[in-house]
Coordinates of C-alpha atoms and ligand atoms in Angstrom, one line a residue:
M29 CA -42.6 97.8 100.2
K30 CA -43.3 95.3 97.8
L31 CA -40.4 93.2 96.3
A32 CA -41.6 94.1 92.9
T33 CA -41.4 97.7 93.7
K34 CA -37.8 97.6 95.3
I35 CA -36.5 95.4 92.1
I36 CA -37.7 98.1 89.6
I37 CA -36.1 100.8 92.1
G38 CA -32.8 98.7 91.9
L39 CA -33.3 98.5 88.1
I40 CA -33.6 102.2 87.7
T41 CA -30.8 103.5 90.2
G42 CA -28.3 100.9 88.6
A43 CA -29.4 102.4 85.2
I44 CA -28.7 106.2 86.2
V45 CA -25.7 105.4 88.4
G46 CA -24.0 103.4 85.3
L47 CA -25.1 106.3 83.0
L48 CA -23.8 109.0 85.0
L49 CA -20.6 106.9 85.8
N50 CA -20.2 106.2 82.0
I51 CA -20.5 109.9 81.2
F52 CA -18.5 111.8 84.1
S53 CA -16.2 109.2 85.6
P54 CA -15.4 106.0 83.6
D55 CA -12.1 105.6 86.1
L56 CA -14.7 105.5 89.2
F57 CA -16.9 103.2 86.9
G58 CA -13.7 100.8 86.7
T59 CA -13.1 100.8 90.4
L60 CA -16.7 100.5 91.5
N61 CA -17.6 97.9 88.5
T62 CA -15.0 95.6 90.0
F63 CA -15.7 95.8 93.6
L64 CA -19.1 96.3 94.0
F65 CA -21.4 96.1 90.8
T66 CA -19.8 92.9 89.2
P67 CA -19.9 91.0 92.8
L68 CA -23.3 92.2 93.4
G69 CA -24.3 90.8 90.1
K70 CA -22.4 87.8 90.0
I71 CA -23.5 86.7 93.3
F72 CA -27.4 87.2 92.4
L73 CA -27.0 85.3 88.9
N74 CA -25.2 82.4 90.9
L75 CA -28.0 82.3 93.5
I76 CA -30.8 82.0 90.8
N77 CA -28.5 79.9 88.4
M78 CA -28.3 77.4 91.5
L79 CA -31.7 76.9 91.6
V80 CA -32.9 76.3 87.9
V81 CA -31.8 72.8 87.3
P82 CA -33.8 71.4 90.4
I83 CA -36.5 73.5 89.8
V84 CA -36.9 72.2 86.3
F85 CA -36.4 68.7 87.3
F86 CA -39.0 68.8 90.4
S87 CA -41.7 70.9 89.1
I88 CA -41.8 69.0 85.5
T89 CA -41.8 65.8 87.3
L90 CA -44.5 67.0 89.6
G91 CA -46.3 68.5 86.9
V92 CA -46.5 65.4 84.4
A93 CA -47.2 63.1 87.7
G94 CA -50.2 65.7 88.4
L95 CA -51.5 65.7 85.0
G96 CA -52.0 61.8 85.2
D97 CA -53.4 61.1 82.1
P98 CA -50.6 61.0 79.0
K99 CA -53.5 62.5 76.6
K100 CA -53.7 65.4 78.6
L101 CA -50.1 66.1 78.4
G102 CA -50.1 65.6 74.4
R103 CA -52.9 68.0 73.8
I104 CA -51.2 70.4 76.3
G105 CA -47.8 69.7 74.5
F106 CA -49.3 70.4 71.0
K107 CA -50.9 73.4 72.2
T108 CA -47.8 74.9 73.5
I109 CA -45.6 74.2 70.4
A110 CA -48.2 75.3 68.1
F111 CA -48.3 78.7 70.3
F112 CA -44.4 79.0 70.2
L113 CA -44.0 78.3 66.9
V114 CA -46.8 80.9 65.5
T115 CA -46.0 83.8 67.9
T116 CA -42.1 83.2 67.0
A117 CA -43.1 83.5 63.2
I118 CA -45.2 86.7 63.9
A119 CA -42.3 87.9 65.6
I120 CA -39.8 88.1 63.1
I121 CA -42.4 89.3 60.3
I122 CA -42.6 92.4 62.6
G123 CA -38.9 92.5 63.0
L124 CA -38.3 92.3 59.1
A125 CA -41.2 94.6 58.2
L126 CA -40.4 97.5 60.8
A127 CA -36.6 97.2 59.3
M128 CA -37.6 97.5 56.0
I129 CA -39.6 100.6 56.6
I130 CA -37.3 102.4 58.8
Q131 CA -34.2 101.2 56.8
P132 CA -31.9 101.7 59.9
G133 CA -29.0 100.5 57.9
N134 CA -29.2 103.2 55.3
V135 CA -29.0 105.9 57.4
G136 CA -25.4 106.9 58.8
N137 CA -22.0 105.5 57.9
F138 CA -20.9 102.0 59.2
D139 CA -17.3 100.7 58.7
T140 CA -18.0 97.3 57.1
A141 CA -14.2 96.8 56.6
G142 CA -13.4 97.3 60.3
A143 CA -16.4 94.8 61.2
K144 CA -15.1 91.5 62.5
F145 CA -16.9 88.6 63.7
E146 CA -15.7 85.2 64.1
A147 CA -18.5 82.9 64.1
E148 CA -18.5 80.5 66.8
E149 CA -19.7 76.8 66.0
A150 CA -22.9 77.3 67.3
P151 CA -24.7 73.8 67.7
S152 CA -27.2 73.1 64.8
T153 CA -31.1 73.0 65.9
A154 CA -31.5 69.5 64.2
E155 CA -28.7 68.2 66.5
T156 CA -30.3 69.8 69.6
L157 CA -33.5 68.7 68.6
L158 CA -31.9 65.3 67.8
N159 CA -30.3 65.2 71.2
I160 CA -33.3 65.7 73.4
V161 CA -33.2 62.4 74.7
P162 CA -30.2 62.0 77.1
T163 CA -28.0 59.1 77.2
N164 CA -26.8 59.8 80.7
P165 CA -29.1 62.0 82.6
I166 CA -26.5 62.6 85.5
K167 CA -24.7 64.3 82.5
A168 CA -27.6 66.6 81.5
F169 CA -28.3 67.4 84.9
A170 CA -24.4 68.3 85.6
E171 CA -24.3 70.5 82.1
G172 CA -27.6 72.1 82.8
N173 CA -28.9 70.8 79.1
M174 CA -32.5 71.9 79.6
L175 CA -34.1 70.2 77.1
Q176 CA -32.2 66.7 78.1
I177 CA -33.5 67.7 81.8
I178 CA -37.2 68.2 80.5
V179 CA -37.4 65.1 78.6
F180 CA -35.9 62.8 81.5
S181 CA -38.1 64.8 83.8
I182 CA -41.3 64.1 81.7
F183 CA -40.3 60.3 81.7
V184 CA -39.7 60.0 85.5
G185 CA -43.5 62.0 86.2
Y186 CA -45.0 59.5 84.0
G187 CA -43.3 56.5 85.5
I188 CA -44.5 57.8 88.9
T189 CA -48.4 58.1 87.7
M190 CA -48.2 54.7 86.1
L191 CA -46.6 53.0 89.3
G192 CA -49.3 54.5 91.4
K193 CA -49.2 53.5 95.0
K194 CA -45.8 51.7 94.6
S195 CA -43.8 55.0 93.9
S196 CA -46.0 57.2 96.4
A197 CA -42.9 57.6 98.6
L198 CA -41.1 58.9 95.7
L199 CA -44.0 61.4 95.0
N200 CA -43.7 62.8 98.4
V201 CA -40.3 63.3 97.9
V202 CA -40.8 65.3 94.7
E203 CA -43.4 67.1 96.2
Q204 CA -41.5 68.4 98.9
G205 CA -38.4 68.7 97.0
N206 CA -40.7 71.3 94.8
D207 CA -41.9 73.1 97.8
L208 CA -38.5 73.6 99.0
M209 CA -37.4 74.7 95.9
M210 CA -39.8 77.4 95.6
F211 CA -39.2 78.4 99.5
L212 CA -35.4 79.1 98.3
V213 CA -36.8 81.2 95.2
N214 CA -38.5 83.4 98.0
L215 CA -35.5 83.5 99.8
V216 CA -33.1 84.2 97.2
M217 CA -35.3 86.7 95.6
K218 CA -35.1 89.0 98.8
F219 CA -31.3 89.8 97.3
A220 CA -32.9 90.4 93.7
P221 CA -33.0 94.4 94.2
Y222 CA -29.2 94.7 95.1
G223 CA -28.3 92.0 92.3
T224 CA -30.6 94.0 89.8
F225 CA -28.9 97.1 90.7
G226 CA -25.2 95.7 90.2
L227 CA -26.2 94.1 86.9
I228 CA -27.8 97.1 85.5
A229 CA -24.8 99.2 86.6
T230 CA -22.2 96.9 85.1
A231 CA -24.4 97.0 81.5
V232 CA -25.2 100.4 81.4
G233 CA -21.7 101.8 82.5
S234 CA -19.7 99.8 80.4
Q235 CA -21.5 100.7 76.9
G236 CA -19.8 103.8 75.5
L237 CA -22.4 106.4 74.7
P238 CA -20.9 106.9 70.8
A239 CA -21.5 103.8 70.1
I240 CA -25.1 103.6 71.5
K241 CA -25.4 107.0 69.4
A242 CA -24.3 105.6 66.3
M243 CA -26.6 102.3 66.6
G244 CA -29.6 104.6 68.0
L245 CA -31.6 103.8 64.9
Y246 CA -31.3 100.1 64.7
M247 CA -31.6 99.8 68.6
S248 CA -35.1 101.7 68.6
V249 CA -36.3 99.5 65.5
V250 CA -35.7 96.4 67.9
V251 CA -37.1 98.1 70.8
L252 CA -40.0 99.1 68.7
A253 CA -40.8 95.5 67.2
L254 CA -40.7 94.1 70.8
I255 CA -43.1 96.5 72.1
I256 CA -45.3 96.2 69.2
H257 CA -45.0 92.4 69.7
A258 CA -45.8 92.3 73.4
I259 CA -49.0 94.5 72.9
F260 CA -50.3 93.2 69.8
T261 CA -49.3 89.5 69.6
Y262 CA -49.4 88.6 73.3
G263 CA -52.1 91.1 74.2
S264 CA -54.3 89.7 71.5
A265 CA -53.4 86.3 72.8
V266 CA -53.9 87.0 76.2
F267 CA -57.3 88.6 75.5
F268 CA -58.3 86.3 72.7
L269 CA -57.2 83.2 73.7
A270 CA -57.0 83.3 77.2
K271 CA -60.0 86.0 78.0
Y272 CA -57.6 87.8 80.4
N273 CA -57.0 91.3 80.7
P274 CA -53.8 92.1 78.8
L275 CA -53.0 95.3 81.2
T276 CA -53.7 92.8 84.6
F277 CA -51.3 90.3 82.7
F278 CA -48.4 92.7 82.3
K279 CA -48.9 94.6 85.5
K280 CA -48.8 91.3 87.4
F281 CA -45.8 89.5 85.3
A282 CA -43.7 92.9 85.4
P283 CA -41.6 91.7 88.1
A284 CA -40.2 88.7 86.5
M285 CA -39.9 91.0 83.3
S286 CA -37.6 93.2 85.2
V287 CA -35.8 90.2 86.6
A288 CA -35.4 88.9 82.8
F289 CA -34.3 92.4 81.9
S290 CA -31.4 92.6 84.2
T291 CA -30.3 89.1 84.0
S292 CA -30.5 88.5 80.0
S293 CA -31.0 85.0 80.7
S294 CA -34.6 83.1 80.3
N295 CA -32.9 80.2 82.3
A296 CA -32.1 82.5 85.0
T297 CA -35.6 83.7 85.2
L298 CA -37.2 80.7 85.3
P299 CA -37.8 80.4 89.0
V300 CA -39.2 83.5 89.2
S301 CA -41.1 83.7 86.2
M302 CA -42.8 80.2 87.3
E303 CA -43.6 81.5 90.6
T304 CA -45.2 84.8 89.1
A305 CA -47.2 82.9 86.7
Q306 CA -48.5 80.3 89.4
K307 CA -49.2 83.0 92.2
E308 CA -50.1 86.2 90.3
L309 CA -51.7 84.6 86.9
K310 CA -53.0 81.8 89.0
V311 CA -51.6 79.3 86.1
P312 CA -52.0 75.9 87.6
E313 CA -48.7 74.1 88.8
S314 CA -48.8 71.1 86.1
I315 CA -49.2 73.5 83.5
S316 CA -46.9 76.4 84.3
S317 CA -44.1 73.5 85.2
F318 CA -44.3 72.4 81.9
V319 CA -44.8 75.2 79.6
Q320 CA -42.5 77.6 80.8
P321 CA -39.1 75.5 81.2
L322 CA -40.1 74.6 77.7
G323 CA -40.4 78.1 76.4
A324 CA -37.7 79.3 78.4
T325 CA -35.3 77.0 76.1
I326 CA -36.9 77.1 72.8
N327 CA -39.3 80.0 72.6
M328 CA -37.7 82.9 71.8
D329 CA -39.6 85.7 70.2
G330 CA -37.4 88.7 71.5
T331 CA -34.4 87.0 70.0
A332 CA -36.2 86.2 66.7
I333 CA -37.4 89.8 66.5
M334 CA -33.6 91.1 66.7
Q335 CA -32.6 88.5 64.2
G336 CA -35.2 89.8 61.7
V337 CA -34.2 93.4 62.3
A338 CA -30.4 92.6 62.5
T339 CA -30.5 90.7 58.8
I340 CA -32.3 93.6 57.2
F341 CA -30.0 95.8 58.8
I342 CA -27.0 94.0 57.3
A343 CA -28.3 93.6 54.0
Q344 CA -28.8 97.5 53.9
V345 CA -25.4 98.0 55.4
Y346 CA -23.9 95.9 52.7
G347 CA -26.1 97.0 50.0
V348 CA -27.8 93.7 49.2
S349 CA -31.6 93.2 48.7
L350 CA -33.4 90.5 49.8
S351 CA -35.6 88.5 47.2
P352 CA -39.2 87.4 48.6
M353 CA -38.0 83.9 48.5
E354 CA -35.0 84.9 50.5
L355 CA -37.2 86.9 53.0
V356 CA -39.3 83.6 53.6
T357 CA -35.9 81.6 54.2
V358 CA -35.2 84.3 56.5
V359 CA -38.2 83.3 58.5
L360 CA -37.8 79.9 58.7
T361 CA -33.9 79.8 59.7
A362 CA -34.9 82.3 62.4
V363 CA -37.7 80.1 64.0
L364 CA -34.8 77.6 63.8
A365 CA -32.3 79.7 65.1
S366 CA -34.3 81.2 67.9
I367 CA -35.3 77.3 68.9
G368 CA -31.7 76.7 69.0
T369 CA -30.9 79.6 70.9
A370 CA -30.0 78.8 74.7
G371 CA -31.6 81.0 77.2
V372 CA -28.2 82.3 78.2
P373 CA -27.1 85.9 77.6
G374 CA -25.8 86.7 74.2
V375 CA -26.4 83.4 72.4
G376 CA -28.9 84.9 70.0
L377 CA -26.3 86.7 68.4
I378 CA -24.1 83.5 67.8
M379 CA -27.3 82.1 66.4
L380 CA -27.7 85.2 63.8
A381 CA -24.8 83.9 61.9
M382 CA -27.0 80.8 60.9
V383 CA -30.0 83.1 59.5
L384 CA -27.3 85.5 57.8
S385 CA -25.6 82.5 56.0
S386 CA -28.8 80.9 54.8
V387 CA -29.3 84.3 52.7
N388 CA -25.4 84.5 51.8
L389 CA -25.3 87.5 54.0
P390 CA -21.5 88.3 55.2
V391 CA -21.3 86.8 59.0
A392 CA -18.7 89.5 59.8
G393 CA -21.5 92.1 59.7
I394 CA -22.7 91.1 63.2
G395 CA -19.4 92.9 64.4
L396 CA -21.6 96.1 63.6
I397 CA -24.1 95.3 66.2
L398 CA -21.9 93.2 68.6
G399 CA -21.0 96.5 70.6
I400 CA -24.7 97.2 71.6
D401 CA -26.2 93.8 71.6
R402 CA -25.6 93.6 75.5
L403 CA -28.2 96.1 75.9
L404 CA -30.5 94.7 73.4
D405 CA -30.2 91.3 75.1
M406 CA -31.9 92.5 78.2
A407 CA -35.0 94.0 76.2
R408 CA -35.3 90.6 74.3
T409 CA -35.1 88.3 77.2
A410 CA -37.8 90.0 78.9
I411 CA -40.0 89.7 75.6
N412 CA -38.9 85.9 75.4
I413 CA -40.2 84.9 78.8
T414 CA -43.3 86.8 78.7
G415 CA -44.2 84.7 75.5
D416 CA -43.7 81.7 77.7
A417 CA -46.0 83.0 80.3
A418 CA -48.6 84.3 77.8
C419 CA -48.7 80.7 76.5
A420 CA -48.8 79.2 80.0
L421 CA -51.9 81.5 80.6
Y422 CA -53.7 80.6 77.4
V423 CA -53.0 76.7 77.9
S424 CA -54.5 76.7 81.3
E425 CA -57.5 78.8 80.6
T426 CA -58.5 76.3 77.4
E427 CA -57.5 73.6 79.7
K428 CA -60.1 74.7 82.1
K429 CA -62.9 74.6 79.7
H430 CA -61.6 71.1 79.1
M431 CA -62.1 70.2 82.6
N432 CA -65.5 72.0 82.9
L433 CA -66.8 70.3 79.8
K434 CA -65.7 66.8 81.5
E435 CA -67.5 67.7 84.6
E436 CA -70.8 68.5 82.5
N437 CA -70.8 65.3 80.6
Ligands
LIG525 N1 -30.3 86.1 76.1 C1 -31.7 85.4 75.8 C2 -32.3 84.5 76.5 O1 -31.6 83.9 77.5 C3 -31.2 84.8 74.5 C4 -30.5 85.8 73.3 O2 -31.3 86.0 72.8 O3 -29.3 85.6 73.5 O4 -33.6 84.8 76.6

């Protein structure tokens, strides 16, 4: 049986087992969760998180050294960031529009008096962007600060290219380091079906059904917006920009999406999503290793969709109507908030506080959606990493043309 099939079986059985235990035997769920589901999930998460920092370092360094020409890096960087910004803005607009049409906040009773949410101090996006150059790379590695690791790796890769022969031994080390990491990803992924099972059983089993029912309409709007964005925005980007069959794209990328779904973390899924893009979608290593780690850190379309829907939902519950100017503010701040969202579980919700404050909506409103956010986090993370892969495919296809043109000249 293929690994992808096994992962999907793990995902479905995890959901069924979690749901049945939640309905029929919450006590048994408690015991099984402590001694079986949580350990399985945790071991799997640790195993893949263990590989993230070295993979980002080796692959980006090798990718940049492989590109050789700094101009090419600039062109790829520009295309990547433009793709990320445009698709994120489209994502928020889809979320806002759907929430305004379906009006999930106007149906049902929501207890605004009981809604509490202590806004954690979220790092401001400006601060994150200004700090992308690490003063101490070792600290960046130790803290897993992705943007800083990316910048340091770009410098190292560039230096290796410029030094040429002098650093050929170093290039070998990076090449072999990269091969070693890819080997380890394959090894760790053998455990994925069991890890996925544990993670999903915990997530589904610990959610109360009444909470899910009460928030059903809100959840459906988010999920619908995610599906529309995947099919239309990514589907057309893949079809028109990358000239690739969207069905094949989704089919080949599905295993990575299911890992994102179960881990709720773009960062943790990175090793798998890069491998899938390189092996299945045939994106060159030098492009995948630049676009995808960057995307896992700053490109969060699924998160942006949730933030758009949640803002309108909270406005509706509190009986506030937003002016067109305020809607534009929401789009702009949500783009920034999704850039600032780290690729780990639950951060999108913390960054939502920034969006709400920008239009003076009560941050306490987050308390209303807190309970069911764990489930939506799974779905939006799957979309987050799909956007990165669609971008990698687009960049690789358009770069191919560039190479052909050069050859023809
Ligand atoms: N869990 C998301 C991710 O890692 C971020 C978020 O929306 O909370 O992509």
